[in-house]
mmCIF file of C-alpha atoms in Angstrom:
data_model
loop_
_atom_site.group_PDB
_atom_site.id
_atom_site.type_symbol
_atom_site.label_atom_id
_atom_site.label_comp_id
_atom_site.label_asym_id
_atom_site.label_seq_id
_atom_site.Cartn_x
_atom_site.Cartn_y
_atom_site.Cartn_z
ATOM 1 C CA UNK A 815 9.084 -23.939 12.764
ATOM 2 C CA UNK A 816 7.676 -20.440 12.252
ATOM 3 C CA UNK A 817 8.591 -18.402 9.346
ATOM 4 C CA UNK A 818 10.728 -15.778 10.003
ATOM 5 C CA UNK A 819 9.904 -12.260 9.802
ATOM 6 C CA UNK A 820 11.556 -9.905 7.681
ATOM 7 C CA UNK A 821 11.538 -6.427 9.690
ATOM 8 C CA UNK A 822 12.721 -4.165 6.753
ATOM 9 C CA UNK A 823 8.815 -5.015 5.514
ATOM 10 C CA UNK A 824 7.408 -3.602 8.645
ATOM 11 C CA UNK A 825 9.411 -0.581 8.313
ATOM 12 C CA UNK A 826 8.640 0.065 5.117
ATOM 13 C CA UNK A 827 5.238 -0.435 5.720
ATOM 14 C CA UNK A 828 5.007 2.077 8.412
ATOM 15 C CA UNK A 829 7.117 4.815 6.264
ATOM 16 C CA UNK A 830 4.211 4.202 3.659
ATOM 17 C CA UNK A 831 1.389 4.287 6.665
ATOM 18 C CA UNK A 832 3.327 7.683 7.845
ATOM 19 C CA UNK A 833 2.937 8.875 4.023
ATOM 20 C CA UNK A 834 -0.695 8.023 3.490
ATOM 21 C CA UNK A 835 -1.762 9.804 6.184
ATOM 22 C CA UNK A 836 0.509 12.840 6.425
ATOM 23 C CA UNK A 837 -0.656 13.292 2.768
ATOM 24 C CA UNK A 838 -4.060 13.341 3.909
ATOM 25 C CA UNK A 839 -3.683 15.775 6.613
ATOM 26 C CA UNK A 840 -2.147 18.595 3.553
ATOM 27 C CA UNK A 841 -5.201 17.355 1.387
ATOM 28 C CA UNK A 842 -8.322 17.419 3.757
ATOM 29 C CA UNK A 843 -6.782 19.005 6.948
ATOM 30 C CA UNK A 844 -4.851 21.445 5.610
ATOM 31 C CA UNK A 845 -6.244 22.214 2.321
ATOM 32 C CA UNK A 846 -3.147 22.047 0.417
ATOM 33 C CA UNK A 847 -2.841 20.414 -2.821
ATOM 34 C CA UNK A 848 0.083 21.919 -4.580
ATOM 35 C CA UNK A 849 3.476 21.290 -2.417
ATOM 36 C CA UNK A 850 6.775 19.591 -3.045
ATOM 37 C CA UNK A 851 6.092 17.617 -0.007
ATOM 38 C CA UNK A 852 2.299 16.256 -1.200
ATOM 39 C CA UNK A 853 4.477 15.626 -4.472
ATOM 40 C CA UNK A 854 7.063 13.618 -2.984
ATOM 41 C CA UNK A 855 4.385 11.676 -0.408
ATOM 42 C CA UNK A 856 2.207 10.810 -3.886
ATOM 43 C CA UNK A 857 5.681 9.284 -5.643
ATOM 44 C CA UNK A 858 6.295 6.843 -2.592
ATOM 45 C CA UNK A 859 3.187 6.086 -0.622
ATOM 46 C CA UNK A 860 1.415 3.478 -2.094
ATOM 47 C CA UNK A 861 4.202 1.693 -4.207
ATOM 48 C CA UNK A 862 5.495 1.133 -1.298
ATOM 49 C CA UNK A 863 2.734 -0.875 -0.258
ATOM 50 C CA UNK A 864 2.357 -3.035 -3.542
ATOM 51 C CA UNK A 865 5.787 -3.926 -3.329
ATOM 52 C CA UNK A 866 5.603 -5.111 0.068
ATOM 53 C CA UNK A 867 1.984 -6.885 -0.388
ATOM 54 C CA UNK A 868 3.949 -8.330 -3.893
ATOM 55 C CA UNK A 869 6.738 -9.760 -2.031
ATOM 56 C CA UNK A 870 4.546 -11.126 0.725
ATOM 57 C CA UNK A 871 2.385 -12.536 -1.584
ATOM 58 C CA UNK A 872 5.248 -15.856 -3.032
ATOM 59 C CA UNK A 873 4.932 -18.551 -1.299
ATOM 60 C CA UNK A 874 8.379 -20.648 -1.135
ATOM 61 C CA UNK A 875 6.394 -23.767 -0.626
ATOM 62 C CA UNK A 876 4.165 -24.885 -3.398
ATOM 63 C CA UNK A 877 0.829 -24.616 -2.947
ATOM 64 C CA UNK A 878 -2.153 -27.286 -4.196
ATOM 65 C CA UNK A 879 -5.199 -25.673 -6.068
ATOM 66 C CA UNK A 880 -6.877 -26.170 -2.966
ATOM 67 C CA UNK A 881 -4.445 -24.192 -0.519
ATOM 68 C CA UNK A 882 -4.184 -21.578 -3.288
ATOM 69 C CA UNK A 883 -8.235 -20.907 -3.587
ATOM 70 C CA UNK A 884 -8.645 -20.889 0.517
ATOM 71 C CA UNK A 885 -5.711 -18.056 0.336
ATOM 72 C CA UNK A 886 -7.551 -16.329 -1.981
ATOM 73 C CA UNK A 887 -10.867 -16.266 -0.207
ATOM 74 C CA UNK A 888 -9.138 -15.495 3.036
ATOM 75 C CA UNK A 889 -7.337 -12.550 1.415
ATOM 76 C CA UNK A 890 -10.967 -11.871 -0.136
ATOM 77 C CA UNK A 891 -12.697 -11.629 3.590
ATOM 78 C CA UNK A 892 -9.955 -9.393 4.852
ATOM 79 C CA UNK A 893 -9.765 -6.630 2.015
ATOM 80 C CA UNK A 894 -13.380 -6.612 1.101
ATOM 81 C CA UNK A 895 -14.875 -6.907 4.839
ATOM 82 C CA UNK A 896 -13.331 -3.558 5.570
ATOM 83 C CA UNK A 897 -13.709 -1.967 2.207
ATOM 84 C CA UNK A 898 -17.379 -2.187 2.521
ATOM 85 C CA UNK A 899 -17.653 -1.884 6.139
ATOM 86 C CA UNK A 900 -15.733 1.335 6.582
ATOM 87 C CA UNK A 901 -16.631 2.935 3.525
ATOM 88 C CA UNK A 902 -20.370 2.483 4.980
ATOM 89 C CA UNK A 903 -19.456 3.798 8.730
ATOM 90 C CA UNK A 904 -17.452 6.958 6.869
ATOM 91 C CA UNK A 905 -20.634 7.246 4.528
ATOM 92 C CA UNK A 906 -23.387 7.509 7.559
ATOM 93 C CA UNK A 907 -21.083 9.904 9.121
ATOM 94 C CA UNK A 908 -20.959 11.928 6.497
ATOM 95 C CA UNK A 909 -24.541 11.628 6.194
ATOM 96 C CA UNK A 910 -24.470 10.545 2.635
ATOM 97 C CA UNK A 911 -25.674 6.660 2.738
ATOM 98 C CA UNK A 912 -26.567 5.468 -0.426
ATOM 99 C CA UNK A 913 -27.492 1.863 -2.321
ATOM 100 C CA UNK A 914 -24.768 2.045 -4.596
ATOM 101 C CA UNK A 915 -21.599 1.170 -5.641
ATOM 102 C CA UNK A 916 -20.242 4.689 -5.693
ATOM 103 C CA UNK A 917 -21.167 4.879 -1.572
ATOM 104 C CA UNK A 918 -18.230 2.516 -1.529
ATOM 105 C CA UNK A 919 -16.182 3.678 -3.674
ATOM 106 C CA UNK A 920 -16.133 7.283 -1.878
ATOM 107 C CA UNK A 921 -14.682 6.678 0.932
ATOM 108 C CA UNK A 922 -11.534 6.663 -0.609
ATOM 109 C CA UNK A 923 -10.771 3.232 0.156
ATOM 110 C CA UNK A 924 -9.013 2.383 -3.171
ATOM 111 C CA UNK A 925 -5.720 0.417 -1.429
ATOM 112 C CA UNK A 926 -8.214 -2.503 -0.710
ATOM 113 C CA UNK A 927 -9.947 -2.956 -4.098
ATOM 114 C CA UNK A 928 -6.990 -2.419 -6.233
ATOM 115 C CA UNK A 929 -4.805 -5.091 -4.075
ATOM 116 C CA UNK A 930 -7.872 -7.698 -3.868
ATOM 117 C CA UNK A 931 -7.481 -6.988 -7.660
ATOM 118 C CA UNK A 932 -3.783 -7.775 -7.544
ATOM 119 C CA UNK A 933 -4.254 -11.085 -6.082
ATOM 120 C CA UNK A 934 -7.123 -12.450 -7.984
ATOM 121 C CA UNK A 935 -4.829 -11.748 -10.936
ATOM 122 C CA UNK A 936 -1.732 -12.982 -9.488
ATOM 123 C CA UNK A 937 -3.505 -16.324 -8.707
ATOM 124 C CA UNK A 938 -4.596 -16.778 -11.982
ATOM 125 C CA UNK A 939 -1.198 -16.030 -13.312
ATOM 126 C CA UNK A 940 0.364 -18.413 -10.279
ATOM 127 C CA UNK A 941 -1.780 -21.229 -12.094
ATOM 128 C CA UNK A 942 -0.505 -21.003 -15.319
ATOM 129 C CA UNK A 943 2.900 -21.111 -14.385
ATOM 130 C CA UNK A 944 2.784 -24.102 -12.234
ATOM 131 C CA UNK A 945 0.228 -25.763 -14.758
ATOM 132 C CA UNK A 946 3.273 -25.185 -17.473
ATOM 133 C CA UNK A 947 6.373 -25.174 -15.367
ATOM 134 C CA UNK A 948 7.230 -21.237 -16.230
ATOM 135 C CA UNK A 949 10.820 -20.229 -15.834
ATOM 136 C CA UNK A 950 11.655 -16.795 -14.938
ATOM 137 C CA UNK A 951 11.375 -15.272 -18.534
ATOM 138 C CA UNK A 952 7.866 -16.673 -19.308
ATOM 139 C CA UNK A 953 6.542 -15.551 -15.902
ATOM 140 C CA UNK A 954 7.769 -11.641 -16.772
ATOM 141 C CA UNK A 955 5.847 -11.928 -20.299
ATOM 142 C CA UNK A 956 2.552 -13.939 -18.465
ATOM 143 C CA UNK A 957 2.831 -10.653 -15.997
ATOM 144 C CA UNK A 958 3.404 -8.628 -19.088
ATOM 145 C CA UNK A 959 0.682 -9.479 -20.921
ATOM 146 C CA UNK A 960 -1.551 -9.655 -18.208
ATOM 147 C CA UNK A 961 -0.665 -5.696 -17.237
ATOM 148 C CA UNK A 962 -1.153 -5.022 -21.460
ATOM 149 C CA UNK A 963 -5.031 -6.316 -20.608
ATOM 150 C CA UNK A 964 -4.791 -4.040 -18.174
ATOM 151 C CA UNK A 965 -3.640 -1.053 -19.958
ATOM 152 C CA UNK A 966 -6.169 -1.934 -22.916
ATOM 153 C CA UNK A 967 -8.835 -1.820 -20.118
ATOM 154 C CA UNK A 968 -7.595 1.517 -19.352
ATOM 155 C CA UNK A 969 -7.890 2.604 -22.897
ATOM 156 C CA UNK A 970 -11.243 1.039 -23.520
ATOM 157 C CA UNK A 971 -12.780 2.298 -19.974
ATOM 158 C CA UNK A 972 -13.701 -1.377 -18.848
ATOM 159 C CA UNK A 973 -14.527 -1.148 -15.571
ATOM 160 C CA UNK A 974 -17.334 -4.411 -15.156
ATOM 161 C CA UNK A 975 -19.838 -2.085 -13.741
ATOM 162 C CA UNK A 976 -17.755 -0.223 -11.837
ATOM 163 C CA UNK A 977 -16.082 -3.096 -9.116
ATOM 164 C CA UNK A 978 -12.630 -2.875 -11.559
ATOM 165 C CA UNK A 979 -10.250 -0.256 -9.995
ATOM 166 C CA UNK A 980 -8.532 0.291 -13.679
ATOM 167 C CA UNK A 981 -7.408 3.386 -13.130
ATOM 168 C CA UNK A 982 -5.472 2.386 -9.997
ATOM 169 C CA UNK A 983 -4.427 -1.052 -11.017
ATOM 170 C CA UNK A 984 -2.290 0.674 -13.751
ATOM 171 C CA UNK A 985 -0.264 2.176 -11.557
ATOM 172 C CA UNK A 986 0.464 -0.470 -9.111
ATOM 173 C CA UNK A 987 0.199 -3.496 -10.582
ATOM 174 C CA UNK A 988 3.516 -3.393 -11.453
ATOM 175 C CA UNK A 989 5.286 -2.839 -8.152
ATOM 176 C CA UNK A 990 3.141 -5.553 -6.778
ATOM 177 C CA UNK A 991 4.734 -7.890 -9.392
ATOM 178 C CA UNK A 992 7.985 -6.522 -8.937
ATOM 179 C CA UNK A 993 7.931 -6.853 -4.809
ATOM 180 C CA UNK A 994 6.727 -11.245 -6.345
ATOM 181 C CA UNK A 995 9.752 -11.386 -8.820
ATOM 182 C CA UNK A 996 12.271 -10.088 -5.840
ATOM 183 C CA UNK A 997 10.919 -12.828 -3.801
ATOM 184 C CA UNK A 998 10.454 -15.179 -6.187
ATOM 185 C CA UNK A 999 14.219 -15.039 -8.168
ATOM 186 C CA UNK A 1000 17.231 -14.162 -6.776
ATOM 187 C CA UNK A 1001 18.151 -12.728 -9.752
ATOM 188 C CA UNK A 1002 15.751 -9.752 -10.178
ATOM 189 C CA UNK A 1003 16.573 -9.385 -6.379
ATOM 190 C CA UNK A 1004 20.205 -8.662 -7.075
ATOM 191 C CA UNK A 1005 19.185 -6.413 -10.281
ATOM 192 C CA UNK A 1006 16.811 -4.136 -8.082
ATOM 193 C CA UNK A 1007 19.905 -4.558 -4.975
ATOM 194 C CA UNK A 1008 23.326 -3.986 -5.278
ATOM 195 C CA UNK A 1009 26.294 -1.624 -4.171
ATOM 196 C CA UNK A 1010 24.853 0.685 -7.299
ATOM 197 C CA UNK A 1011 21.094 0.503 -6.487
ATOM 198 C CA UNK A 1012 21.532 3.504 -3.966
ATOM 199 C CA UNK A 1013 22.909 5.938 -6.117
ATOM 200 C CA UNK A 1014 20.586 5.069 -8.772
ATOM 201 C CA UNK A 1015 17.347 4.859 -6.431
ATOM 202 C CA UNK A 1016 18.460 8.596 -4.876
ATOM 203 C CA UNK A 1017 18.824 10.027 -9.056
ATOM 204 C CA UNK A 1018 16.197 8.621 -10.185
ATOM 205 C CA UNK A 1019 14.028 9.812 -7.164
ATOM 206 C CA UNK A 1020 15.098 13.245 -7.330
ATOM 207 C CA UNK A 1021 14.879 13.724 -11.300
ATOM 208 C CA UNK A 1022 11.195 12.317 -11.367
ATOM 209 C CA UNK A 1023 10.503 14.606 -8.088
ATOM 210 C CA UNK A 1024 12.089 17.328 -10.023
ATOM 211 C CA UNK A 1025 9.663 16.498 -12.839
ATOM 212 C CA UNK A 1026 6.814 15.841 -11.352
ATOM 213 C CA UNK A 1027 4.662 18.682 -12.416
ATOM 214 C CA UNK A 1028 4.768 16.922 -15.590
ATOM 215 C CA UNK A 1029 1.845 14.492 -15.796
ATOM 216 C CA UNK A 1030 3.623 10.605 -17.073
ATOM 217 C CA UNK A 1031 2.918 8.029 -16.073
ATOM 218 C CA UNK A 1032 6.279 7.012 -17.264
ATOM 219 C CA UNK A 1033 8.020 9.735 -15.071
ATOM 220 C CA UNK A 1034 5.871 9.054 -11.890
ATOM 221 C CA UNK A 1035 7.136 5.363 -12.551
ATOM 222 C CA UNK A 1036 11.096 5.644 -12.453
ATOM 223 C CA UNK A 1037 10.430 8.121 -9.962
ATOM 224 C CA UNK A 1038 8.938 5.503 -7.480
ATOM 225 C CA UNK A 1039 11.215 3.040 -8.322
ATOM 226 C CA UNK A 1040 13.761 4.936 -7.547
ATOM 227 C CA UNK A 1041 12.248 5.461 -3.585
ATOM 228 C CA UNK A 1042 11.152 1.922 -3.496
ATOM 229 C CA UNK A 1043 14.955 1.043 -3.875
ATOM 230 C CA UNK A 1044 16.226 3.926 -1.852
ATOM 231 C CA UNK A 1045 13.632 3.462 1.280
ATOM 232 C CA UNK A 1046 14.061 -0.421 0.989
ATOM 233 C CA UNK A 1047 17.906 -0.386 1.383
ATOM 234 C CA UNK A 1048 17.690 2.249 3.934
ATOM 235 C CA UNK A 1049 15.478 -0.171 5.868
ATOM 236 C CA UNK A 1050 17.790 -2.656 5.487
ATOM 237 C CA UNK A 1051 19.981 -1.030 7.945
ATOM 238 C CA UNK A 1052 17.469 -0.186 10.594
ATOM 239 C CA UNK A 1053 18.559 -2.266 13.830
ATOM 240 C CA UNK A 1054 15.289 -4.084 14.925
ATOM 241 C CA UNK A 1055 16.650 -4.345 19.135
ATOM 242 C CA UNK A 1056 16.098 -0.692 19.090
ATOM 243 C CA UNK A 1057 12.834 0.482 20.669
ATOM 244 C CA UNK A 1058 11.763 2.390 17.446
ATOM 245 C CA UNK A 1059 12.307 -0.053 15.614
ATOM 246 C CA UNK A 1060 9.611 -2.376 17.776
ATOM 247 C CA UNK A 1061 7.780 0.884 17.385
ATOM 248 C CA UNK A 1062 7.708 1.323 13.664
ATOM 249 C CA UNK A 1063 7.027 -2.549 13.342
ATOM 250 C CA UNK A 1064 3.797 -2.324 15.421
ATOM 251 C CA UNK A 1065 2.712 0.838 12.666
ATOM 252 C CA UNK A 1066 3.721 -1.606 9.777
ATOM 253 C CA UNK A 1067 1.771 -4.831 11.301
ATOM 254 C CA UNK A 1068 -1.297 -3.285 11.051
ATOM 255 C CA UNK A 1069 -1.424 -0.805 7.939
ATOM 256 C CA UNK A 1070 -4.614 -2.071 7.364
ATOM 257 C CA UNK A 1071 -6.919 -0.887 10.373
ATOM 258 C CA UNK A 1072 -4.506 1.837 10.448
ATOM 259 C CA UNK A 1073 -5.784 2.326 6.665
ATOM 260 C CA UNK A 1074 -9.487 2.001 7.182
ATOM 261 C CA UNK A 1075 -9.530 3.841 10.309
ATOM 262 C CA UNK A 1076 -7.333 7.448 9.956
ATOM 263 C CA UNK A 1077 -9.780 8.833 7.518
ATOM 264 C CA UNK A 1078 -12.320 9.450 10.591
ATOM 265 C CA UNK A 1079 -9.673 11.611 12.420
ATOM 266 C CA UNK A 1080 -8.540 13.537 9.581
ATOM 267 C CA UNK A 1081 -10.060 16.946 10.512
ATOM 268 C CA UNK A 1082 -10.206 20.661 9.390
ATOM 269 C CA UNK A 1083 -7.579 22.489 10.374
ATOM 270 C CA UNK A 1084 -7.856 26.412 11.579
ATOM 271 C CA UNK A 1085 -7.331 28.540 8.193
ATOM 272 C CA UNK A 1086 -4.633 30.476 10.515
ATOM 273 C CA UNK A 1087 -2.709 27.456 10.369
ATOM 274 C CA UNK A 1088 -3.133 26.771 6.896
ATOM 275 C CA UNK A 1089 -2.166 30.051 5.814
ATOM 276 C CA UNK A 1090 0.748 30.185 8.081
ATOM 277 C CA UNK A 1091 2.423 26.896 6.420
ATOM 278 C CA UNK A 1092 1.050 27.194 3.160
ATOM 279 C CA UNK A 1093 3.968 29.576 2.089
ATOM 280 C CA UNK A 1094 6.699 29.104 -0.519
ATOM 281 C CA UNK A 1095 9.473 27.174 0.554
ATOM 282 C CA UNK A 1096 6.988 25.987 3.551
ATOM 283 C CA UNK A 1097 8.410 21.942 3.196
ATOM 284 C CA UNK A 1098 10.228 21.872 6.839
ATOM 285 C CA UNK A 1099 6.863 23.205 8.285
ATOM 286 C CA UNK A 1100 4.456 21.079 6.959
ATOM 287 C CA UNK A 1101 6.391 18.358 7.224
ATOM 288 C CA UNK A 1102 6.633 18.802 11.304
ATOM 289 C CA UNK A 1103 3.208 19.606 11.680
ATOM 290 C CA UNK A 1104 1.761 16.505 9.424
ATOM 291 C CA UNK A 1105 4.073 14.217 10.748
ATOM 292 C CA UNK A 1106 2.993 15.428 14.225
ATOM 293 C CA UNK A 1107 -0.701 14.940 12.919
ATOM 294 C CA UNK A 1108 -0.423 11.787 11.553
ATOM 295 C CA UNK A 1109 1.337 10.331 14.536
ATOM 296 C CA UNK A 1110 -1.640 11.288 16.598
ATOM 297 C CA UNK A 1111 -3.820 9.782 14.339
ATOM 298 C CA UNK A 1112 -1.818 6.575 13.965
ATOM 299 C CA UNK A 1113 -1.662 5.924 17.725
ATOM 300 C CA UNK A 1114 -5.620 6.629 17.945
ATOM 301 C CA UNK A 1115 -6.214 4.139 15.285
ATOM 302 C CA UNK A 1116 -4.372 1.581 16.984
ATOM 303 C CA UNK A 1117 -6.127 2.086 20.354
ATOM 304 C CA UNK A 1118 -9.411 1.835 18.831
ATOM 305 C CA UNK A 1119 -7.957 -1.167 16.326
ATOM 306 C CA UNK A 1120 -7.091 -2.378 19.770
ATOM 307 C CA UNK A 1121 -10.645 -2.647 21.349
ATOM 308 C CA UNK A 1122 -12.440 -3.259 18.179
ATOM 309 C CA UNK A 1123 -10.481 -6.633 17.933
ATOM 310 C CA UNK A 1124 -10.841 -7.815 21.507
ATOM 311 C CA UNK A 1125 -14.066 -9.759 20.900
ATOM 312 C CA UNK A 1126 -13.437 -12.106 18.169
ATOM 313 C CA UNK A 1127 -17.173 -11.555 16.444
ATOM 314 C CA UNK A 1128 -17.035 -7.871 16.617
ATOM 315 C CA UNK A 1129 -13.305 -8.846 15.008
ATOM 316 C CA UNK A 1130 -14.454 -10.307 12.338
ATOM 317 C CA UNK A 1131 -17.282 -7.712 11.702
ATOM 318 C CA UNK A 1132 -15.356 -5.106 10.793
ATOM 319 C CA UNK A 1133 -12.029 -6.921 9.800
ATOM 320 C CA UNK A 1134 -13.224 -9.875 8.352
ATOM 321 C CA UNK A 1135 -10.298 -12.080 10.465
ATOM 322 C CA UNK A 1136 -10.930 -14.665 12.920
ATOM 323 C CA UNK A 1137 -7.272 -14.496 14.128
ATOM 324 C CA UNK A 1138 -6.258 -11.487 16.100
ATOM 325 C CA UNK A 1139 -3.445 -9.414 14.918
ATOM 326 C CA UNK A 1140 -0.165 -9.593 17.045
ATOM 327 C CA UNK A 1141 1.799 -6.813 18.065
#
């Protein structure tokens, strides 16, 4: 018997996917770096992922060392096949190829590192729990004190020669871990979702949007909370037998090529148009016309996602899977 998928993933997927790349197209398009919109898009977009990729990550059924380790490696060959692959095609078409670990790094493919990151340390913690027989308090202070190495890595700049994504970890680390403990205990579940988590989610949102200007980490982290809760319910009520709802579920199946492939069809835009949105009060207008953008893009990316993964070789070239995605 299959295992059941859980739609309200897909969709939240996609509103992250939407996100990513609408906040790309103000960035690189558009030239815009200072708008409530961009400050909004950098609250939600990637928690969103880590909470997903955290919740997807529990298995119900226990795993042997064995099973656990192949996971790992599989997970391995599908976020670091494209992270080098794509940073390398986005590096010779920039004409900038180098030997080094900063070529990769470049191509702002961050989302890959930092979640391969968030597995290797999630197995290790997944180990000690079921060497031990952890209950739900001692798995929150094993995840604690594996996020305080974290943070003391921060401090202390580790960064083993440059393959540790501290600086990203920090911030989503957590929601990954959060998105595990939702899945994981019923508990936190009903915690993070209740009949109060909406009103909550929608404050807490709006006070750390309201704030954002203020550089805290501490801010920036209630304030994503707050949308993970709010977008999560609202997905929640999305009725999957309607056609955009098949439609946003395709977008949130394959974030990943989706991911790797937008950044080569995020062009500069005419300065007319710049200048003509980037006006005070200019949210409803750059909204249309990156959401409009980013569409585009998306639907490109999944027509050439589409061919690249009809031969199973060329597949696993530059996704690093054998199996080919579903729609």
């Amino acid at each position: 018997m299959g295992v059941k998928r859980i739609h309200e993933l897909d969709y939240i997927r996609c509103i992250a996917m939407f996100m990513v790349v609408m906040g790309h197209v103000l960035l690189f398009s558009l030239k815009i770096e200072h708008t409530a919109l961009l400050g909004i898009i950098g609250i939600c977009e990637m928690p969103l992922f880590f909470i997903v990729s955290g919740y997807l990550t529990y298995k119900e059924r226990e795993e042997s060392s064995k099973e656990t380790m192949l996971r790992l490696l599989k997970r391995s060959r599908t976020l670091l096949v494209p992270l080098v692959v794509w940073s390398v095609v986005l590096n010779i078409l920039d004409n900038n190829l180098s030997f080094s670990l900063s070529m990769i790094y470049r191509g702002g493919y961050c989302f890959f590192y930092a979640l391969w990151w968030c597995d290797v340390l999630n197995t290790f913690a997944v180990y000690v729990s079921k060497k031990f027989k952890f209950g739900m308090v001692v798995d929150m202070v094993l995840y604690g004190l594996i996020y305080v190495a974290i943070l003391l890595g921060r401090i202390k700049n580790v960064d083993l020669g440059g393959i540790l994504p501290i600086n990203t970890i920090q911030y989503y680390f957590p929601f990954f871990i959060l998105g595990l403990l939702i899945h994981k205990y019923e508990f936190v579940s009903n915690v993070i979702f209740n009949k109060y988590s909406y009103a909550v989610g929608v404050f807490l949102l709006i006070v750390g949007w309201y704030f954002s200007s203020v550089e805290s980490f501490f801010i920036w982290f209630v304030a994503a909370l707050g949308a993970v809760v709010v977008i999560w319910m609202l997905c929640r009520e999305i009725n999957s037998e309607l056609k955009v709802s098949k439609m946003l579920s395709i977008v949130g199946r394959n974030t990943l090529p989706i991911y790797a492939i937008h950044y080569l069809f995020i062009v500069t835009m005419p300065s007319v148009l710049r200048d003509m949105i980037n006006i005070s009060n200019g949210f409803f207008f750059q909204f249309v016309i990156t959401f409009v953008y980013a569409a585009l893009v998306i639907f490109v990316c999944l027509f050439v996602d589409r061919i690249l993964s009809l031969n199973p070789i060329i597949r696993m070239i530059f996704w690093g899977e054998s199996k080919k995605r579903c729609w």
